[in-house]
Amino acid sequence: IADTFKELLSLDPIVDLRVRGSYSTGFRAPTPGQQNAFNVTTEFGENNTLVNKGTIPSTHAAAGLVGGKALEPEKSKNFTVGTVVSHAVASITFDYFNIKVEDRLAPSKDFQRGTDITEAQIRQLVAEGITSAGNLQEFRFFTNEFETSTQGIDVILTAPVLDGALSLAYNYTGTTVTKRNPDILDDTRVRLLEEGVPRHRGNVTLTQGIGDSFGVLGRVNYYGPWYENAVGAQTYSDAFLVDLEVSYALVENLGITIGVNNVLNVEPDNITAAEGPDVP
């Protein structure tokens, strides 16, 4: 492997250099489910009490009391630029992307009965014939009340090594909420949008042939830390996962492959911020 990178850094002429880029605009209409879904479930809330939580249409009268309104299509602007460098001993690709989304669709914060909407307002809705409002203790709805900017890079290096190949891949993707209505999209929802998936991901893969029939593959995957609050607000640690495969060619174009994903049995963090006793 060291010899391969020494050759790559030598003064040998570059075989091929290409530059690519694109710019586009787009839109995405809200789905029927985002516009019309009315789903109320009974869940455990604070102090292990049962509460009726629901996702309601943004045009529902209860949603209208806290700023809900008819949904509009998302609008986006996308820009990418990249390069491909091919050499006798290796190939490298590098791409940068930037995506800006206006009127982005996502669930609102959770609104509480008695805090964000009064009992008098609920009774008024029921009196007006909107009986479904009487079952709502906590609800949310889809909204367009924010904008985001997502940017990142993709880097891939491939090189022949002995009787196989080495591949390195890395991705960084970061999302920032650039505009929002704080009455509808709170800090928790913003954090989920910005940190709900790992920003850093990568893998290193090495393949090798053994004789005419056998082949082996080893891969190390990396996932950066991420945040979730479905059970309890918590940031989960990054992790390295190792995969191994062995293949055997029976005849031409026919073979058997046996592999193990996560061979070291790496487990995610335990949930420590959950409500209720003894949550693993």
JSON list of C-alpha atoms in Angstrom, two decimals, residues 40-270:
[
{"chain": "A", "resi": 40, "resn": "VAL", "atom": "CA", "xyz": [-54.04, 10.05, 17.22]},
{"chain": "A", "resi": 41, "resn": "THR", "atom": "CA", "xyz": [-52.34, 7.46, 19.44]},
{"chain": "A", "resi": 42, "resn": "THR", "atom": "CA", "xyz": [-52.19, 6.94, 23.19]},
{"chain": "A", "resi": 43, "resn": "GLU", "atom": "CA", "xyz": [-48.63, 7.08, 24.53]},
{"chain": "A", "resi": 44, "resn": "PHE", "atom": "CA", "xyz": [-46.76, 7.47, 27.78]},
{"chain": "A", "resi": 45, "resn": "GLY", "atom": "CA", "xyz": [-45.95, 11.09, 28.59]},
{"chain": "A", "resi": 46, "resn": "GLU", "atom": "CA", "xyz": [-44.32, 12.79, 31.53]},
{"chain": "A", "resi": 47, "resn": "ASN", "atom": "CA", "xyz": [-44.49, 10.88, 34.83]},
{"chain": "A", "resi": 48, "resn": "ASN", "atom": "CA", "xyz": [-45.65, 7.81, 32.87]},
{"chain": "A", "resi": 49, "resn": "THR", "atom": "CA", "xyz": [-49.14, 9.25, 32.35]},
{"chain": "A", "resi": 50, "resn": "LEU", "atom": "CA", "xyz": [-51.15, 8.28, 29.27]},
{"chain": "A", "resi": 51, "resn": "VAL", "atom": "CA", "xyz": [-51.75, 11.09, 26.78]},
{"chain": "A", "resi": 52, "resn": "ASN", "atom": "CA", "xyz": [-53.35, 11.27, 23.36]},
{"chain": "A", "resi": 53, "resn": "LYS", "atom": "CA", "xyz": [-50.75, 12.45, 20.87]},
{"chain": "A", "resi": 54, "resn": "GLY", "atom": "CA", "xyz": [-51.59, 13.12, 17.27]},
{"chain": "A", "resi": 55, "resn": "THR", "atom": "CA", "xyz": [-50.49, 14.36, 13.88]},
{"chain": "A", "resi": 56, "resn": "ILE", "atom": "CA", "xyz": [-53.26, 16.45, 12.39]},
{"chain": "A", "resi": 57, "resn": "PRO", "atom": "CA", "xyz": [-53.72, 18.33, 9.09]},
{"chain": "A", "resi": 58, "resn": "SER", "atom": "CA", "xyz": [-52.21, 21.81, 9.09]},
{"chain": "A", "resi": 59, "resn": "THR", "atom": "CA", "xyz": [-55.64, 23.12, 8.01]},
{"chain": "A", "resi": 60, "resn": "HIS", "atom": "CA", "xyz": [-57.38, 21.59, 11.06]},
{"chain": "A", "resi": 61, "resn": "ALA", "atom": "CA", "xyz": [-59.03, 24.21, 13.24]},
{"chain": "A", "resi": 62, "resn": "ALA", "atom": "CA", "xyz": [-56.87, 23.25, 16.24]},
{"chain": "A", "resi": 63, "resn": "ALA", "atom": "CA", "xyz": [-53.72, 23.70, 14.16]},
{"chain": "A", "resi": 64, "resn": "GLY", "atom": "CA", "xyz": [-55.04, 27.03, 12.92]},
{"chain": "A", "resi": 65, "resn": "LEU", "atom": "CA", "xyz": [-55.11, 28.33, 16.49]},
{"chain": "A", "resi": 66, "resn": "VAL", "atom": "CA", "xyz": [-51.31, 27.94, 16.75]},
{"chain": "A", "resi": 67, "resn": "GLY", "atom": "CA", "xyz": [-50.29, 29.03, 13.25]},
{"chain": "A", "resi": 68, "resn": "GLY", "atom": "CA", "xyz": [-51.14, 26.07, 11.02]},
{"chain": "A", "resi": 69, "resn": "LYS", "atom": "CA", "xyz": [-52.10, 26.84, 7.42]},
{"chain": "A", "resi": 70, "resn": "ALA", "atom": "CA", "xyz": [-52.36, 25.17, 4.02]},
{"chain": "A", "resi": 71, "resn": "LEU", "atom": "CA", "xyz": [-49.10, 23.61, 2.85]},
{"chain": "A", "resi": 72, "resn": "GLU", "atom": "CA", "xyz": [-47.13, 24.87, -0.13]},
{"chain": "A", "resi": 73, "resn": "PRO", "atom": "CA", "xyz": [-44.57, 23.07, -2.32]},
{"chain": "A", "resi": 74, "resn": "GLU", "atom": "CA", "xyz": [-40.92, 23.04, -1.29]},
{"chain": "A", "resi": 75, "resn": "LYS", "atom": "CA", "xyz": [-38.61, 25.02, -3.58]},
{"chain": "A", "resi": 76, "resn": "SER", "atom": "CA", "xyz": [-34.93, 24.19, -3.92]},
{"chain": "A", "resi": 77, "resn": "LYS", "atom": "CA", "xyz": [-31.72, 25.43, -5.57]},
{"chain": "A", "resi": 78, "resn": "ASN", "atom": "CA", "xyz": [-28.96, 22.88, -6.12]},
{"chain": "A", "resi": 79, "resn": "PHE", "atom": "CA", "xyz": [-25.32, 23.50, -7.02]},
{"chain": "A", "resi": 80, "resn": "THR", "atom": "CA", "xyz": [-22.56, 20.93, -7.44]},
{"chain": "A", "resi": 81, "resn": "VAL", "atom": "CA", "xyz": [-18.96, 21.02, -8.66]},
{"chain": "A", "resi": 82, "resn": "GLY", "atom": "CA", "xyz": [-16.39, 18.25, -8.74]},
{"chain": "A", "resi": 83, "resn": "THR", "atom": "CA", "xyz": [-13.32, 16.79, -10.34]},
{"chain": "A", "resi": 84, "resn": "VAL", "atom": "CA", "xyz": [-12.07, 13.36, -11.38]},
{"chain": "A", "resi": 85, "resn": "VAL", "atom": "CA", "xyz": [-8.34, 12.65, -11.51]},
{"chain": "A", "resi": 86, "resn": "SER", "atom": "CA", "xyz": [-7.27, 9.36, -13.08]},
{"chain": "A", "resi": 87, "resn": "HIS", "atom": "CA", "xyz": [-3.67, 8.17, -12.77]},
{"chain": "A", "resi": 88, "resn": "ALA", "atom": "CA", "xyz": [-1.89, 4.97, -13.68]},
{"chain": "A", "resi": 89, "resn": "VAL", "atom": "CA", "xyz": [-1.86, 3.90, -10.03]},
{"chain": "A", "resi": 90, "resn": "ALA", "atom": "CA", "xyz": [-5.00, 5.50, -8.60]},
{"chain": "A", "resi": 91, "resn": "SER", "atom": "CA", "xyz": [-8.22, 7.42, -9.29]},
{"chain": "A", "resi": 92, "resn": "ILE", "atom": "CA", "xyz": [-9.61, 10.21, -7.11]},
{"chain": "A", "resi": 93, "resn": "THR", "atom": "CA", "xyz": [-13.00, 11.91, -7.30]},
{"chain": "A", "resi": 94, "resn": "PHE", "atom": "CA", "xyz": [-13.97, 14.99, -5.30]},
{"chain": "A", "resi": 95, "resn": "ASP", "atom": "CA", "xyz": [-17.43, 16.57, -5.31]},
{"chain": "A", "resi": 96, "resn": "TYR", "atom": "CA", "xyz": [-18.93, 19.53, -3.45]},
{"chain": "A", "resi": 97, "resn": "PHE", "atom": "CA", "xyz": [-22.69, 20.08, -3.23]},
{"chain": "A", "resi": 98, "resn": "ASN", "atom": "CA", "xyz": [-24.89, 22.85, -1.86]},
{"chain": "A", "resi": 99, "resn": "ILE", "atom": "CA", "xyz": [-28.69, 22.60, -1.58]},
{"chain": "A", "resi": 100, "resn": "LYS", "atom": "CA", "xyz": [-30.92, 25.43, -0.37]},
{"chain": "A", "resi": 101, "resn": "VAL", "atom": "CA", "xyz": [-34.56, 24.63, 0.37]},
{"chain": "A", "resi": 102, "resn": "GLU", "atom": "CA", "xyz": [-37.31, 27.20, 0.92]},
{"chain": "A", "resi": 103, "resn": "ASP", "atom": "CA", "xyz": [-40.71, 26.37, 2.44]},
{"chain": "A", "resi": 104, "resn": "ARG", "atom": "CA", "xyz": [-39.29, 23.03, 3.57]},
{"chain": "A", "resi": 105, "resn": "LEU", "atom": "CA", "xyz": [-41.79, 20.44, 4.76]},
{"chain": "A", "resi": 106, "resn": "ALA", "atom": "CA", "xyz": [-41.34, 18.90, 8.20]},
{"chain": "A", "resi": 107, "resn": "PRO", "atom": "CA", "xyz": [-43.37, 18.26, 11.35]},
{"chain": "A", "resi": 108, "resn": "SER", "atom": "CA", "xyz": [-43.89, 21.18, 13.69]},
{"chain": "A", "resi": 109, "resn": "LYS", "atom": "CA", "xyz": [-43.05, 21.14, 17.38]},
{"chain": "A", "resi": 110, "resn": "ASP", "atom": "CA", "xyz": [-45.46, 19.37, 19.74]},
{"chain": "A", "resi": 111, "resn": "PHE", "atom": "CA", "xyz": [-48.26, 21.63, 20.97]},
{"chain": "A", "resi": 112, "resn": "GLN", "atom": "CA", "xyz": [-49.70, 20.99, 24.44]},
{"chain": "A", "resi": 113, "resn": "ARG", "atom": "CA", "xyz": [-53.32, 21.24, 25.47]},
{"chain": "A", "resi": 114, "resn": "GLY", "atom": "CA", "xyz": [-53.59, 23.66, 28.35]},
{"chain": "A", "resi": 115, "resn": "THR", "atom": "CA", "xyz": [-50.31, 25.37, 27.45]},
{"chain": "A", "resi": 116, "resn": "ASP", "atom": "CA", "xyz": [-50.38, 26.27, 23.75]},
{"chain": "A", "resi": 117, "resn": "ILE", "atom": "CA", "xyz": [-54.13, 25.86, 23.31]},
{"chain": "A", "resi": 118, "resn": "THR", "atom": "CA", "xyz": [-56.61, 26.52, 26.10]},
{"chain": "A", "resi": 119, "resn": "GLU", "atom": "CA", "xyz": [-59.48, 24.38, 27.33]},
{"chain": "A", "resi": 120, "resn": "ALA", "atom": "CA", "xyz": [-61.87, 27.17, 26.35]},
{"chain": "A", "resi": 121, "resn": "GLN", "atom": "CA", "xyz": [-60.60, 27.03, 22.76]},
{"chain": "A", "resi": 122, "resn": "ILE", "atom": "CA", "xyz": [-61.03, 23.24, 22.71]},
{"chain": "A", "resi": 123, "resn": "ARG", "atom": "CA", "xyz": [-64.59, 23.52, 23.99]},
{"chain": "A", "resi": 124, "resn": "GLN", "atom": "CA", "xyz": [-65.33, 26.14, 21.34]},
{"chain": "A", "resi": 125, "resn": "LEU", "atom": "CA", "xyz": [-64.05, 23.84, 18.58]},
{"chain": "A", "resi": 126, "resn": "VAL", "atom": "CA", "xyz": [-66.19, 20.96, 19.88]},
{"chain": "A", "resi": 127, "resn": "ALA", "atom": "CA", "xyz": [-69.22, 23.26, 20.08]},
{"chain": "A", "resi": 128, "resn": "GLU", "atom": "CA", "xyz": [-68.64, 24.21, 16.45]},
{"chain": "A", "resi": 129, "resn": "GLY", "atom": "CA", "xyz": [-68.86, 20.55, 15.49]},
{"chain": "A", "resi": 130, "resn": "ILE", "atom": "CA", "xyz": [-65.14, 19.75, 15.35]},
{"chain": "A", "resi": 131, "resn": "THR", "atom": "CA", "xyz": [-65.46, 16.87, 17.80]},
{"chain": "A", "resi": 132, "resn": "SER", "atom": "CA", "xyz": [-62.01, 15.46, 16.95]},
{"chain": "A", "resi": 133, "resn": "ALA", "atom": "CA", "xyz": [-60.46, 18.39, 18.83]},
{"chain": "A", "resi": 134, "resn": "GLY", "atom": "CA", "xyz": [-61.77, 16.97, 22.10]},
{"chain": "A", "resi": 135, "resn": "ASN", "atom": "CA", "xyz": [-59.37, 14.01, 21.95]},
{"chain": "A", "resi": 136, "resn": "LEU", "atom": "CA", "xyz": [-56.22, 16.09, 21.43]},
{"chain": "A", "resi": 137, "resn": "GLN", "atom": "CA", "xyz": [-53.90, 16.52, 24.39]},
{"chain": "A", "resi": 138, "resn": "GLU", "atom": "CA", "xyz": [-50.68, 16.91, 22.38]},
{"chain": "A", "resi": 139, "resn": "PHE", "atom": "CA", "xyz": [-50.47, 17.39, 18.62]},
{"chain": "A", "resi": 140, "resn": "ARG", "atom": "CA", "xyz": [-48.29, 18.49, 15.75]},
{"chain": "A", "resi": 141, "resn": "PHE", "atom": "CA", "xyz": [-48.73, 19.09, 12.03]},
{"chain": "A", "resi": 142, "resn": "PHE", "atom": "CA", "xyz": [-46.63, 19.53, 8.90]},
{"chain": "A", "resi": 143, "resn": "THR", "atom": "CA", "xyz": [-45.42, 23.04, 8.15]},
{"chain": "A", "resi": 144, "resn": "ASN", "atom": "CA", "xyz": [-43.45, 25.12, 5.64]},
{"chain": "A", "resi": 145, "resn": "GLU", "atom": "CA", "xyz": [-42.25, 27.59, 8.25]},
{"chain": "A", "resi": 146, "resn": "PHE", "atom": "CA", "xyz": [-38.50, 27.27, 7.74]},
{"chain": "A", "resi": 147, "resn": "GLU", "atom": "CA", "xyz": [-35.60, 27.17, 5.27]},
{"chain": "A", "resi": 148, "resn": "THR", "atom": "CA", "xyz": [-32.43, 25.06, 5.26]},
{"chain": "A", "resi": 149, "resn": "SER", "atom": "CA", "xyz": [-29.00, 25.00, 3.66]},
{"chain": "A", "resi": 150, "resn": "THR", "atom": "CA", "xyz": [-27.29, 21.64, 3.15]},
{"chain": "A", "resi": 151, "resn": "GLN", "atom": "CA", "xyz": [-23.73, 21.35, 1.93]},
{"chain": "A", "resi": 152, "resn": "GLY", "atom": "CA", "xyz": [-21.07, 18.69, 1.91]},
{"chain": "A", "resi": 153, "resn": "ILE", "atom": "CA", "xyz": [-18.35, 16.81, 0.09]},
{"chain": "A", "resi": 154, "resn": "ASP", "atom": "CA", "xyz": [-17.82, 13.32, -1.34]},
{"chain": "A", "resi": 155, "resn": "VAL", "atom": "CA", "xyz": [-14.29, 11.97, -1.75]},
{"chain": "A", "resi": 156, "resn": "ILE", "atom": "CA", "xyz": [-13.48, 8.57, -3.26]},
{"chain": "A", "resi": 157, "resn": "LEU", "atom": "CA", "xyz": [-10.01, 7.09, -3.88]},
{"chain": "A", "resi": 158, "resn": "THR", "atom": "CA", "xyz": [-9.44, 3.75, -5.60]},
{"chain": "A", "resi": 159, "resn": "ALA", "atom": "CA", "xyz": [-6.11, 2.07, -6.30]},
{"chain": "A", "resi": 160, "resn": "PRO", "atom": "CA", "xyz": [-4.91, -1.40, -7.30]},
{"chain": "A", "resi": 161, "resn": "VAL", "atom": "CA", "xyz": [-3.05, -3.22, -4.52]},
{"chain": "A", "resi": 162, "resn": "LEU", "atom": "CA", "xyz": [-1.31, -6.55, -5.25]},
{"chain": "A", "resi": 163, "resn": "ASP", "atom": "CA", "xyz": [-4.03, -8.87, -6.61]},
{"chain": "A", "resi": 164, "resn": "GLY", "atom": "CA", "xyz": [-6.93, -6.68, -5.56]},
{"chain": "A", "resi": 165, "resn": "ALA", "atom": "CA", "xyz": [-7.93, -3.10, -4.94]},
{"chain": "A", "resi": 166, "resn": "LEU", "atom": "CA", "xyz": [-8.11, -0.53, -2.19]},
{"chain": "A", "resi": 167, "resn": "SER", "atom": "CA", "xyz": [-11.03, 1.89, -1.94]},
{"chain": "A", "resi": 168, "resn": "LEU", "atom": "CA", "xyz": [-11.47, 4.82, 0.45]},
{"chain": "A", "resi": 169, "resn": "ALA", "atom": "CA", "xyz": [-14.71, 6.81, 0.58]},
{"chain": "A", "resi": 170, "resn": "TYR", "atom": "CA", "xyz": [-15.66, 9.76, 2.78]},
{"chain": "A", "resi": 171, "resn": "ASN", "atom": "CA", "xyz": [-18.80, 11.90, 2.97]},
{"chain": "A", "resi": 172, "resn": "TYR", "atom": "CA", "xyz": [-19.58, 15.01, 4.98]},
{"chain": "A", "resi": 173, "resn": "THR", "atom": "CA", "xyz": [-23.13, 16.38, 4.90]},
{"chain": "A", "resi": 174, "resn": "GLY", "atom": "CA", "xyz": [-24.18, 19.27, 7.15]},
{"chain": "A", "resi": 175, "resn": "THR", "atom": "CA", "xyz": [-27.63, 20.86, 7.33]},
{"chain": "A", "resi": 176, "resn": "THR", "atom": "CA", "xyz": [-28.32, 24.27, 8.90]},
{"chain": "A", "resi": 177, "resn": "VAL", "atom": "CA", "xyz": [-31.73, 25.80, 9.52]},
{"chain": "A", "resi": 178, "resn": "THR", "atom": "CA", "xyz": [-31.27, 29.32, 8.15]},
{"chain": "A", "resi": 179, "resn": "LYS", "atom": "CA", "xyz": [-34.78, 30.67, 8.78]},
{"chain": "A", "resi": 180, "resn": "ARG", "atom": "CA", "xyz": [-37.71, 29.54, 10.90]},
{"chain": "A", "resi": 181, "resn": "ASN", "atom": "CA", "xyz": [-40.82, 30.55, 12.80]},
{"chain": "A", "resi": 182, "resn": "PRO", "atom": "CA", "xyz": [-39.84, 29.83, 16.46]},
{"chain": "A", "resi": 183, "resn": "ASP", "atom": "CA", "xyz": [-43.52, 29.59, 17.46]},
{"chain": "A", "resi": 184, "resn": "ILE", "atom": "CA", "xyz": [-43.93, 26.54, 15.22]},
{"chain": "A", "resi": 185, "resn": "LEU", "atom": "CA", "xyz": [-40.43, 25.06, 14.92]},
{"chain": "A", "resi": 186, "resn": "ASP", "atom": "CA", "xyz": [-38.71, 24.93, 18.31]},
{"chain": "A", "resi": 187, "resn": "ASP", "atom": "CA", "xyz": [-35.04, 24.33, 19.19]},
{"chain": "A", "resi": 188, "resn": "THR", "atom": "CA", "xyz": [-35.56, 20.58, 19.58]},
{"chain": "A", "resi": 189, "resn": "ARG", "atom": "CA", "xyz": [-36.98, 20.22, 16.08]},
{"chain": "A", "resi": 190, "resn": "VAL", "atom": "CA", "xyz": [-34.15, 22.35, 14.69]},
{"chain": "A", "resi": 191, "resn": "ARG", "atom": "CA", "xyz": [-31.58, 20.11, 16.38]},
{"chain": "A", "resi": 192, "resn": "LEU", "atom": "CA", "xyz": [-33.23, 17.01, 14.91]},
{"chain": "A", "resi": 193, "resn": "LEU", "atom": "CA", "xyz": [-33.02, 18.53, 11.44]},
{"chain": "A", "resi": 194, "resn": "GLU", "atom": "CA", "xyz": [-29.38, 19.54, 11.88]},
{"chain": "A", "resi": 195, "resn": "GLU", "atom": "CA", "xyz": [-28.03, 16.55, 13.85]},
{"chain": "A", "resi": 196, "resn": "GLY", "atom": "CA", "xyz": [-30.54, 13.73, 13.29]},
{"chain": "A", "resi": 197, "resn": "VAL", "atom": "CA", "xyz": [-28.19, 11.84, 10.96]},
{"chain": "A", "resi": 198, "resn": "PRO", "atom": "CA", "xyz": [-24.38, 11.48, 11.17]},
{"chain": "A", "resi": 199, "resn": "ARG", "atom": "CA", "xyz": [-22.54, 14.32, 9.46]},
{"chain": "A", "resi": 200, "resn": "HIS", "atom": "CA", "xyz": [-19.43, 12.20, 8.88]},
{"chain": "A", "resi": 201, "resn": "ARG", "atom": "CA", "xyz": [-19.45, 8.81, 7.16]},
{"chain": "A", "resi": 202, "resn": "GLY", "atom": "CA", "xyz": [-16.73, 6.80, 5.48]},
{"chain": "A", "resi": 203, "resn": "ASN", "atom": "CA", "xyz": [-15.36, 3.39, 4.69]},
{"chain": "A", "resi": 204, "resn": "VAL", "atom": "CA", "xyz": [-12.14, 1.66, 3.67]},
{"chain": "A", "resi": 205, "resn": "THR", "atom": "CA", "xyz": [-12.46, -1.49, 1.56]},
{"chain": "A", "resi": 206, "resn": "LEU", "atom": "CA", "xyz": [-9.67, -3.89, 0.60]},
{"chain": "A", "resi": 207, "resn": "THR", "atom": "CA", "xyz": [-10.21, -6.78, -1.82]},
{"chain": "A", "resi": 208, "resn": "GLN", "atom": "CA", "xyz": [-7.67, -9.47, -2.66]},
{"chain": "A", "resi": 209, "resn": "GLY", "atom": "CA", "xyz": [-7.64, -12.48, -4.95]},
{"chain": "A", "resi": 210, "resn": "ILE", "atom": "CA", "xyz": [-6.08, -15.73, -3.74]},
{"chain": "A", "resi": 211, "resn": "GLY", "atom": "CA", "xyz": [-5.16, -18.01, -6.59]},
{"chain": "A", "resi": 212, "resn": "ASP", "atom": "CA", "xyz": [-7.66, -18.52, -9.40]},
{"chain": "A", "resi": 213, "resn": "SER", "atom": "CA", "xyz": [-10.72, -19.27, -7.28]},
{"chain": "A", "resi": 214, "resn": "PHE", "atom": "CA", "xyz": [-10.68, -17.55, -3.89]},
{"chain": "A", "resi": 215, "resn": "GLY", "atom": "CA", "xyz": [-11.19, -13.93, -2.97]},
{"chain": "A", "resi": 216, "resn": "VAL", "atom": "CA", "xyz": [-11.44, -12.01, 0.30]},
{"chain": "A", "resi": 217, "resn": "LEU", "atom": "CA", "xyz": [-12.90, -8.64, 1.19]},
{"chain": "A", "resi": 218, "resn": "GLY", "atom": "CA", "xyz": [-12.49, -6.55, 4.32]},
{"chain": "A", "resi": 219, "resn": "ARG", "atom": "CA", "xyz": [-14.33, -3.32, 5.01]},
{"chain": "A", "resi": 220, "resn": "VAL", "atom": "CA", "xyz": [-14.26, -0.81, 7.86]},
{"chain": "A", "resi": 221, "resn": "ASN", "atom": "CA", "xyz": [-17.27, 1.52, 8.03]},
{"chain": "A", "resi": 222, "resn": "TYR", "atom": "CA", "xyz": [-17.38, 4.71, 10.09]},
{"chain": "A", "resi": 223, "resn": "TYR", "atom": "CA", "xyz": [-20.49, 6.60, 11.23]},
{"chain": "A", "resi": 224, "resn": "GLY", "atom": "CA", "xyz": [-20.22, 9.86, 13.17]},
{"chain": "A", "resi": 225, "resn": "PRO", "atom": "CA", "xyz": [-22.30, 10.87, 16.20]},
{"chain": "A", "resi": 226, "resn": "TRP", "atom": "CA", "xyz": [-25.98, 11.78, 15.81]},
{"chain": "A", "resi": 227, "resn": "TYR", "atom": "CA", "xyz": [-28.88, 13.07, 17.92]},
{"chain": "A", "resi": 228, "resn": "GLU", "atom": "CA", "xyz": [-32.35, 11.65, 18.57]},
{"chain": "A", "resi": 229, "resn": "ASN", "atom": "CA", "xyz": [-35.18, 12.40, 20.99]},
{"chain": "A", "resi": 230, "resn": "ALA", "atom": "CA", "xyz": [-37.83, 9.82, 20.07]},
{"chain": "A", "resi": 231, "resn": "VAL", "atom": "CA", "xyz": [-37.48, 8.18, 23.49]},
{"chain": "A", "resi": 232, "resn": "GLY", "atom": "CA", "xyz": [-35.25, 10.64, 25.31]},
{"chain": "A", "resi": 233, "resn": "ALA", "atom": "CA", "xyz": [-33.02, 13.45, 24.10]},
{"chain": "A", "resi": 234, "resn": "GLN", "atom": "CA", "xyz": [-29.56, 11.96, 23.59]},
{"chain": "A", "resi": 235, "resn": "THR", "atom": "CA", "xyz": [-26.49, 12.19, 21.36]},
{"chain": "A", "resi": 236, "resn": "TYR", "atom": "CA", "xyz": [-25.28, 8.76, 20.26]},
{"chain": "A", "resi": 237, "resn": "SER", "atom": "CA", "xyz": [-21.56, 8.08, 19.86]},
{"chain": "A", "resi": 238, "resn": "ASP", "atom": "CA", "xyz": [-19.74, 7.44, 16.61]},
{"chain": "A", "resi": 239, "resn": "ALA", "atom": "CA", "xyz": [-18.93, 3.85, 15.65]},
{"chain": "A", "resi": 240, "resn": "PHE", "atom": "CA", "xyz": [-16.63, 1.71, 13.50]},
{"chain": "A", "resi": 241, "resn": "LEU", "atom": "CA", "xyz": [-18.12, -1.47, 11.97]},
{"chain": "A", "resi": 242, "resn": "VAL", "atom": "CA", "xyz": [-16.05, -4.21, 10.32]},
{"chain": "A", "resi": 243, "resn": "ASP", "atom": "CA", "xyz": [-17.36, -6.49, 7.53]},
{"chain": "A", "resi": 244, "resn": "LEU", "atom": "CA", "xyz": [-15.61, -9.57, 6.13]},
{"chain": "A", "resi": 245, "resn": "GLU", "atom": "CA", "xyz": [-16.37, -11.71, 3.05]},
{"chain": "A", "resi": 246, "resn": "VAL", "atom": "CA", "xyz": [-14.89, -14.81, 1.43]},
{"chain": "A", "resi": 247, "resn": "SER", "atom": "CA", "xyz": [-15.81, -15.83, -2.10]},
{"chain": "A", "resi": 248, "resn": "TYR", "atom": "CA", "xyz": [-15.13, -18.94, -4.18]},
{"chain": "A", "resi": 249, "resn": "ALA", "atom": "CA", "xyz": [-15.58, -19.25, -7.94]},
{"chain": "A", "resi": 250, "resn": "LEU", "atom": "CA", "xyz": [-17.22, -22.58, -8.79]},
{"chain": "A", "resi": 251, "resn": "VAL", "atom": "CA", "xyz": [-17.16, -22.12, -12.56]},
{"chain": "A", "resi": 252, "resn": "GLU", "atom": "CA", "xyz": [-17.01, -19.12, -14.86]},
{"chain": "A", "resi": 253, "resn": "ASN", "atom": "CA", "xyz": [-19.64, -16.51, -13.85]},
{"chain": "A", "resi": 254, "resn": "LEU", "atom": "CA", "xyz": [-20.84, -18.62, -10.91]},
{"chain": "A", "resi": 255, "resn": "GLY", "atom": "CA", "xyz": [-19.56, -18.48, -7.35]},
{"chain": "A", "resi": 256, "resn": "ILE", "atom": "CA", "xyz": [-20.38, -18.53, -3.65]},
{"chain": "A", "resi": 257, "resn": "THR", "atom": "CA", "xyz": [-19.85, -15.66, -1.22]},
{"chain": "A", "resi": 258, "resn": "ILE", "atom": "CA", "xyz": [-20.03, -15.95, 2.58]},
{"chain": "A", "resi": 259, "resn": "GLY", "atom": "CA", "xyz": [-19.75, -12.84, 4.72]},
{"chain": "A", "resi": 260, "resn": "VAL", "atom": "CA", "xyz": [-20.34, -11.34, 8.12]},
{"chain": "A", "resi": 261, "resn": "ASN", "atom": "CA", "xyz": [-21.45, -7.75, 8.71]},
{"chain": "A", "resi": 262, "resn": "ASN", "atom": "CA", "xyz": [-20.32, -6.09, 11.94]},
{"chain": "A", "resi": 263, "resn": "VAL", "atom": "CA", "xyz": [-18.04, -9.01, 12.73]},
{"chain": "A", "resi": 264, "resn": "LEU", "atom": "CA", "xyz": [-16.85, -7.36, 15.97]},
{"chain": "A", "resi": 265, "resn": "ASN", "atom": "CA", "xyz": [-20.47, -7.08, 17.19]},
{"chain": "A", "resi": 266, "resn": "VAL", "atom": "CA", "xyz": [-20.33, -3.35, 17.87]},
{"chain": "A", "resi": 267, "resn": "GLU", "atom": "CA", "xyz": [-23.52, -2.26, 19.62]},
{"chain": "A", "resi": 268, "resn": "PRO", "atom": "CA", "xyz": [-25.09, 1.22, 19.78]},
{"chain": "A", "resi": 269, "resn": "ASP", "atom": "CA", "xyz": [-25.16, 3.27, 22.96]},
{"chain": "A", "resi": 270, "resn": "ASN", "atom": "CA", "xyz": [-27.78, 2.38, 25.54]}
]
